Coordinates of C-alpha atoms in Angstrom, one line a residue:
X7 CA -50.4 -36.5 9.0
X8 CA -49.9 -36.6 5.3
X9 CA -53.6 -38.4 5.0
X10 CA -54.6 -35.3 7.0
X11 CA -52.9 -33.5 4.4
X12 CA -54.2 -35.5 1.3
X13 CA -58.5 -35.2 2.9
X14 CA -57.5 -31.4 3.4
X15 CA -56.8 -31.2 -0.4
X16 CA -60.4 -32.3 -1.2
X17 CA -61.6 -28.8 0.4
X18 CA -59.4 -26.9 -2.5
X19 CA -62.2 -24.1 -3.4
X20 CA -64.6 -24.7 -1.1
X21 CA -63.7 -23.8 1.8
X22 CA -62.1 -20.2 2.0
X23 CA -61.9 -17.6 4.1
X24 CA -61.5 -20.7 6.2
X25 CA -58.6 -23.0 5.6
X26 CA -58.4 -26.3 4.0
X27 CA -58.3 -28.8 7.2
X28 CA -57.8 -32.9 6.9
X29 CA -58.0 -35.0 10.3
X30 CA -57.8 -38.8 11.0
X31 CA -58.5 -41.0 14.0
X32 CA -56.3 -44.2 14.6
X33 CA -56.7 -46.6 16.9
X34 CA -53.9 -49.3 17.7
X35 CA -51.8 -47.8 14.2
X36 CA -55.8 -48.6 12.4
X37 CA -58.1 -46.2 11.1
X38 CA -61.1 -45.6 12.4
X39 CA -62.2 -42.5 11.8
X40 CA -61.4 -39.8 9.0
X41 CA -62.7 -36.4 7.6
X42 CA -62.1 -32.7 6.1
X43 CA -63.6 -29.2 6.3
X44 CA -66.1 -29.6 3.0
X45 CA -67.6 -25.9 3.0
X46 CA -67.3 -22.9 4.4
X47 CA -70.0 -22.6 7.3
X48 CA -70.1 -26.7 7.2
X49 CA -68.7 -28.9 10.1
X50 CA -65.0 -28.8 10.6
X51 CA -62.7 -32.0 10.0
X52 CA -62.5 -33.0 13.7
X53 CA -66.2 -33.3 13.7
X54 CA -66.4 -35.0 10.5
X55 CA -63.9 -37.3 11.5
X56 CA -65.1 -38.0 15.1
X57 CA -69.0 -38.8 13.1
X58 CA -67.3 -41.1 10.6
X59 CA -66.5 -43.2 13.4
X60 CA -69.2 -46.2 12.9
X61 CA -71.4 -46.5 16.1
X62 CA -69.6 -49.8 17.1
X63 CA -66.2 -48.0 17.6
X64 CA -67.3 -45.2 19.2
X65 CA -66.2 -46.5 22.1
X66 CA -62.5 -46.7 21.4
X67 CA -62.3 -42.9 20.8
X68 CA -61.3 -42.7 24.7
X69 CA -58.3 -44.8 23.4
X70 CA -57.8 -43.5 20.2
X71 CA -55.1 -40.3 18.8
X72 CA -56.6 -37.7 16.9
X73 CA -54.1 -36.2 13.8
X74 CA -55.1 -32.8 12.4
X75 CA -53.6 -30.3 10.2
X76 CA -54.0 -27.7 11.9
X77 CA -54.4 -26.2 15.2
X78 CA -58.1 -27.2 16.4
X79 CA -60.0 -23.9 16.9
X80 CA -61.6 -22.8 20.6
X81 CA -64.1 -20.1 19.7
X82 CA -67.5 -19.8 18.5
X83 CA -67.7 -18.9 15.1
X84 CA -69.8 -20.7 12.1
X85 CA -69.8 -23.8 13.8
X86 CA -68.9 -24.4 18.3
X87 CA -65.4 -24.9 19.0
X88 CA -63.9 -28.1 18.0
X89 CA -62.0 -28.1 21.3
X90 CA -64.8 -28.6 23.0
X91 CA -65.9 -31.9 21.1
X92 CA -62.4 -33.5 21.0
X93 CA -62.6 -33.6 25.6
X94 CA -66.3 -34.3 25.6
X95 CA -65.1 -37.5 23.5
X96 CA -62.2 -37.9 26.1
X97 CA -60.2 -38.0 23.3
X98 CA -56.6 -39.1 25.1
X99 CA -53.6 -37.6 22.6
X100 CA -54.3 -34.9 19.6
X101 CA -51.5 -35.1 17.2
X102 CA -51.3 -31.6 15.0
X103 CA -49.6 -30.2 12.1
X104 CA -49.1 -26.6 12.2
X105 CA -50.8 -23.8 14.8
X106 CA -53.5 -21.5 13.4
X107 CA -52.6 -17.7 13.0
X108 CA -56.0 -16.9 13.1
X109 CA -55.8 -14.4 16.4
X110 CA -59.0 -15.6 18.2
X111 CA -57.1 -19.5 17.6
X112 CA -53.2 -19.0 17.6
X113 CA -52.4 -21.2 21.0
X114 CA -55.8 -20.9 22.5
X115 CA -57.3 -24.5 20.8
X116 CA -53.6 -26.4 22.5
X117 CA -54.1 -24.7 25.6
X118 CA -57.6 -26.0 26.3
X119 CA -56.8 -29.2 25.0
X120 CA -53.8 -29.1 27.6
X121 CA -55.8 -28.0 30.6
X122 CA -58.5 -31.0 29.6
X123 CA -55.4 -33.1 30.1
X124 CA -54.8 -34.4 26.8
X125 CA -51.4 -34.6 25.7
X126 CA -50.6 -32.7 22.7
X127 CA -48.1 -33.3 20.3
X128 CA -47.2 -30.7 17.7
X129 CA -45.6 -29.3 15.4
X130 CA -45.8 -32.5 12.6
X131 CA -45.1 -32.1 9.4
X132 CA -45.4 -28.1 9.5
X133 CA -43.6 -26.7 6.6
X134 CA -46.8 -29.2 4.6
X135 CA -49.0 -28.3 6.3
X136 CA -48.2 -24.5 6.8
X137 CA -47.7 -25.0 2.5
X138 CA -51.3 -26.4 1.9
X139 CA -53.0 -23.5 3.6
X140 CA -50.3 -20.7 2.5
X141 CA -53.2 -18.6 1.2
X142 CA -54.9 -18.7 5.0
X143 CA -51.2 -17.7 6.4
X144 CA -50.9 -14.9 4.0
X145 CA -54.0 -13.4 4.6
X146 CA -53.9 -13.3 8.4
X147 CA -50.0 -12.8 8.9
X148 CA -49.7 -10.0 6.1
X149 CA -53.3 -8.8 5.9
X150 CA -53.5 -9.4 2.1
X151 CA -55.2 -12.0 -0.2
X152 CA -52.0 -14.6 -1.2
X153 CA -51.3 -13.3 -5.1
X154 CA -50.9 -15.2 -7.6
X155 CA -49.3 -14.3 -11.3
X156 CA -50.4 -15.8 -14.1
X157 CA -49.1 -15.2 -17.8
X158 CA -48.9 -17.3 -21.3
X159 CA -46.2 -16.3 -23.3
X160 CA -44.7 -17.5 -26.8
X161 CA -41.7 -18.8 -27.2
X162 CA -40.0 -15.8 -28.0
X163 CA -41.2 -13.4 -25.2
X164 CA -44.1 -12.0 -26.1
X165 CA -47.9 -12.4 -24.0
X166 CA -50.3 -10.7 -27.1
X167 CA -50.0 -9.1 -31.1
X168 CA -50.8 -5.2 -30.1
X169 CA -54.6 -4.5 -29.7
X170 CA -55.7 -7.9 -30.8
X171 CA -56.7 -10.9 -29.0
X172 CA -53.8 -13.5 -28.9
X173 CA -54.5 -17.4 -28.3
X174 CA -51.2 -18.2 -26.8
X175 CA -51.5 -21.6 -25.0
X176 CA -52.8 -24.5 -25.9
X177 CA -56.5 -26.4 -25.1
X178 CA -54.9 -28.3 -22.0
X179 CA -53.4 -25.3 -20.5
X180 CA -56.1 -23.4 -20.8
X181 CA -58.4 -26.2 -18.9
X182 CA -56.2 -26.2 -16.4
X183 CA -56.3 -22.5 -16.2
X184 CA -60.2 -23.0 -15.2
X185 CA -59.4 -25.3 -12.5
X186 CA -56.8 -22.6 -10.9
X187 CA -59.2 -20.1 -11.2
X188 CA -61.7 -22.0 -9.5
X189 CA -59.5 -22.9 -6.7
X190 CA -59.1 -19.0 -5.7
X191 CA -61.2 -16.2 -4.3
X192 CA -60.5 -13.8 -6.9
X193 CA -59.4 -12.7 -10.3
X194 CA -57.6 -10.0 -11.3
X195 CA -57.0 -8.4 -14.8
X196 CA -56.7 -5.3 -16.0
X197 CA -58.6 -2.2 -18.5
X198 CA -56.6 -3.0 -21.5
X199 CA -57.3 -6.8 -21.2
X200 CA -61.2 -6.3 -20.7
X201 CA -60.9 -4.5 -23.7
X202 CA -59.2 -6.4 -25.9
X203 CA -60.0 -9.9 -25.0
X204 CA -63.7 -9.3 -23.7
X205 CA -63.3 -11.8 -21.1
X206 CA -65.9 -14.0 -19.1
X207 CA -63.2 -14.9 -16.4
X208 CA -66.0 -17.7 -15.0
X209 CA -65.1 -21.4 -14.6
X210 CA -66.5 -22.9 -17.6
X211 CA -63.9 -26.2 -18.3
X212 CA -63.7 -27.0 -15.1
X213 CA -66.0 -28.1 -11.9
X214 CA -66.2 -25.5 -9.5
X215 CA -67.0 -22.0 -8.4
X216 CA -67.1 -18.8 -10.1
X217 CA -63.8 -16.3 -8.6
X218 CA -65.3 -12.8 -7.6
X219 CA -64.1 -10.8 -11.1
X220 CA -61.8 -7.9 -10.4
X221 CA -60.7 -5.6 -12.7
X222 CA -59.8 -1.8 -12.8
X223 CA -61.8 0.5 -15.5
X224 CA -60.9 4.3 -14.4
X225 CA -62.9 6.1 -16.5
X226 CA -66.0 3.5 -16.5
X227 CA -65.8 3.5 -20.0
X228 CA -66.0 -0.5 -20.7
X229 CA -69.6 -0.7 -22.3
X230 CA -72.3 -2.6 -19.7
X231 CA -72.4 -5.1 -23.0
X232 CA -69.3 -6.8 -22.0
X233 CA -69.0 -10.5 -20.6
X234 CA -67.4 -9.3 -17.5
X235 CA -70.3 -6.5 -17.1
X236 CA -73.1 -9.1 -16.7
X237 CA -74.4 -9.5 -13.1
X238 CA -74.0 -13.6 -13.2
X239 CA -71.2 -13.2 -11.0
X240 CA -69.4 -11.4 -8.2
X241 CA -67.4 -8.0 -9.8
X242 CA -65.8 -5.4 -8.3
X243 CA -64.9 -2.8 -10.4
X244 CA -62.1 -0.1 -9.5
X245 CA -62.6 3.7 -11.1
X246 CA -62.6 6.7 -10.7
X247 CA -65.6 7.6 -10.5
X248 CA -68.4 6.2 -8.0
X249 CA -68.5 4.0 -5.2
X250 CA -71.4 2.0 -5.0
X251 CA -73.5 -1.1 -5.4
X252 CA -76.1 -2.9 -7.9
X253 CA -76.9 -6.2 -8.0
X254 CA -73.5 -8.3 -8.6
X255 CA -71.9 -5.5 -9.6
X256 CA -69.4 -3.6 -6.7
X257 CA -67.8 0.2 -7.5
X258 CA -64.9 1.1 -5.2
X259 CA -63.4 4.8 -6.0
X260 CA -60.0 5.6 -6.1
X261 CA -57.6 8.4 -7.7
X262 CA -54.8 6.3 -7.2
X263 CA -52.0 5.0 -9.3
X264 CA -49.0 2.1 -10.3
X265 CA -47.8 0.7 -7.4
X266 CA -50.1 2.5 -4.7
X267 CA -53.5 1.6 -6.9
X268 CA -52.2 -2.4 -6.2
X269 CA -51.2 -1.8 -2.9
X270 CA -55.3 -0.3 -1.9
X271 CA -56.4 -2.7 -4.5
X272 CA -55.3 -5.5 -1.7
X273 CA -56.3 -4.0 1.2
X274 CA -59.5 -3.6 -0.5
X275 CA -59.8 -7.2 -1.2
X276 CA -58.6 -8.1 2.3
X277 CA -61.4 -6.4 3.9
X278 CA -64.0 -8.3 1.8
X279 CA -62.0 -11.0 3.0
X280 CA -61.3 -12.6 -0.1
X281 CA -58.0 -14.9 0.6
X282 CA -56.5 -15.0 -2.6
X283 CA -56.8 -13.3 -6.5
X284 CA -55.4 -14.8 -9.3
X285 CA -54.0 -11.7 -11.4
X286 CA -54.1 -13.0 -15.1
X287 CA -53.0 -9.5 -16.7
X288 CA -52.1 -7.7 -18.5
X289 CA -48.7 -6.7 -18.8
X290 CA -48.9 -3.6 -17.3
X291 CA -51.1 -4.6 -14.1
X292 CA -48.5 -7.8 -14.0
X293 CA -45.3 -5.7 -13.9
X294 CA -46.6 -3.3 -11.2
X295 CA -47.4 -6.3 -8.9
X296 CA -43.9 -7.2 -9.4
X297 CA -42.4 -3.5 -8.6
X298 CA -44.2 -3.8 -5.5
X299 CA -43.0 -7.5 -4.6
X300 CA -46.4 -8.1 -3.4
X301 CA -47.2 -11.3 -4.9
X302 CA -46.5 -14.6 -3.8
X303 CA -46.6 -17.3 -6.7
X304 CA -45.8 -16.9 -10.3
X305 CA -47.5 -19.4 -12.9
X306 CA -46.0 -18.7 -16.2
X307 CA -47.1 -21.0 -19.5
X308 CA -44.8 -20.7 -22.1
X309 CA -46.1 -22.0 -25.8
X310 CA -44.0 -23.0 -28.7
X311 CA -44.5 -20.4 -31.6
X312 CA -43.2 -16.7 -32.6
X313 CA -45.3 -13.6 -32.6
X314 CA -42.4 -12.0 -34.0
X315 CA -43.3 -8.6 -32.2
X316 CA -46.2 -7.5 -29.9
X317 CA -46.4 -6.6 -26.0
X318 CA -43.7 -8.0 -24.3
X319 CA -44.0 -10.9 -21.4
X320 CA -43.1 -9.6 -17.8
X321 CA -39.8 -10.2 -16.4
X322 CA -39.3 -12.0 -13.2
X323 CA -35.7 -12.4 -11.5
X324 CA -36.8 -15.7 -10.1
X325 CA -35.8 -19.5 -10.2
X326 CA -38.8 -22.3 -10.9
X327 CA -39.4 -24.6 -8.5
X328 CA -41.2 -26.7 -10.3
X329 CA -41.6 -27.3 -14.4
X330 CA -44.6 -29.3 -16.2
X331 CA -45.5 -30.2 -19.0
X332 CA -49.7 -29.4 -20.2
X333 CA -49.6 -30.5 -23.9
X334 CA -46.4 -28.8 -26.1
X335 CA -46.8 -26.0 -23.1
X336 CA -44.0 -25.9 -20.2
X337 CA -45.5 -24.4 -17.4
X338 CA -43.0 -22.5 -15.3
X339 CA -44.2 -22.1 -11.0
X340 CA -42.3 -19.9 -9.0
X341 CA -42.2 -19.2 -5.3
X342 CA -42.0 -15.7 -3.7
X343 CA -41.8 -14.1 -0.5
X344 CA -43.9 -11.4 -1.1
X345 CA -44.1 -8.1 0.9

């Protein structure tokens, strides 16, 4: 199950809405077959596994055990149920991780896999496995995209100078800030940050796709000149204003405020089922997540270096989990169980 876990890792930005999936074939404790959901719309990780099988060992899949991740679906969607291949292979024992909350899966894939008679044997490994598709959990058990908060501050508290762009971490942290954002749906920031930094918000130091660009301009008063205006990529803009569509570009209306702007900004999101936004600021957008407690991860870099005075980093009442090291910046994760 952890190789299932370790192929389902390869899928990291790829796949979503669908989850990350890794399955393996063994025969007699060996091998034989092995594979992971690659794309979304693509063949699933029990058929890529079953196909890896070479020709000359297709015959043992009648003997073999089958190890997935997660719960093998049993409805037609992008691709025909995996179910249905696993007992046309007579595949004899299917070994799985953690169920699928997905309402049209959630049972129904062990069920059919019971009344085929193959024994099934679950869960394995769950809390991992539940852990590498978090985002997929979130989304379908909360009806929300997973959030996750990301902030650079200096060393004594503070995320920008007033009004002027602020280079706060350092050239390794902010690579590895293109390969986060190009392992989520989303990102988030907010007027004051288009403004002052101009941002692209695109994967450009990293390999990978472009996040749908979110950001909130009320009055629709940031000029069509900047970066995150251009039509290259995926933006949804929330204002006051209009609600409508041109080329790349998405307008949602809303009058609404603070905590209740975030909470529609989600369900917005949700219903264009993107699975996850990275909110990278600012401050104020950053600190009305937290009032809410909708957010579920908190990546904080902190650089060494004084500002002195400026806008001040948000506040979290949390404990790290985890502390690394990207350069001479600490970067501090954090765990939540958001509303």
């Amino acid at each position: 199950m952890q190789r299932c876990i370790q192929l389902a890792e390869m899928g990291a930005g790829n796949v979503a809405p669908n989850p990350m999936v890794g399955c393996v074939i063994v025969y007699e404790g060996e091998i034989i077959g092995e594979g992971f959901h690659q794309k979304y719309g693509g063949s699933h990780a029990e058929v890529n596994a079953i196909e890896s099988v070479p020709a000359s060992l297709q015959h043992l899949l009648p003997l073999a055990t089958l190890y997935v991740s997660l719960e093998p679906c049993a409805h037609f969607g992008k691709t025909p149920p995996c179910t249905r291949l696993i007992i046309s292979k007579k595949i004899p024992r299917v070994v799985i991780g953690c169920r699928d909350p997905f309402k049209q899966v959630n049972g129904s894939g062990i069920q059919h896999l019971k009344e085929a008679g193959i024994e099934v044997i679950e869960p394995v490994l769950e809390k991992a496995c539940i852990f590498l598709n978090r985002r997929f959990f979130c989304f379908h058990q909360k009806q929300r995209p997973y959030v996750i908060l990301k902030w650079a501050e200096s060393e004594d508290g503070y995320i920008s100078k007033r009004g002027v762009q602020t280079k706060i971490s350092g050239d390794i942290a902010q690579r590895l800030l293109h390969c986060w954002r190009s392992e989520e749906a989303a990102i988030m920031v907010g007027t004051n940050t288009v403004r002052t930094d101009n941002p692209e918000l695109t994967v450009r130091h990293w390999k990978g796709n472009n996040p749908v660009r979110v950001f909130i301009d009320k009055n629709l008063d940031i000029p069509s000149s900047a970066h995150i205006m251009n039509t290259q990529v995926n933006t949804i803009i929330f204002n006051r204003k209009i609600q409508k569509e041109e080329a790349n570009l998405r307008f949602v209306k809303t009058d609404l405020e603070g905590e209740e702007l975030i909470l529609f900004m989600l369900f917005t999101l949700y219903q264009y089922e993107l699975i996850s936004v990275l909110v990278e600021g600012g401050a104020i957008l950053i600190n009305h997540f937290i009032k809410t407690g909708c957010f579920d991860e908190v990546r904080r870099i902190v650089s060494p270096g004084s500002i002195g005075d400026g806008i001040a980093a948000p506040v979290i009442n949390l404990v790290p989990g985890l502390v690394e090291s990207a350069g001479s910046d600490r970067i501090y994760f954090y765990q939540h169980q958001g509303g």
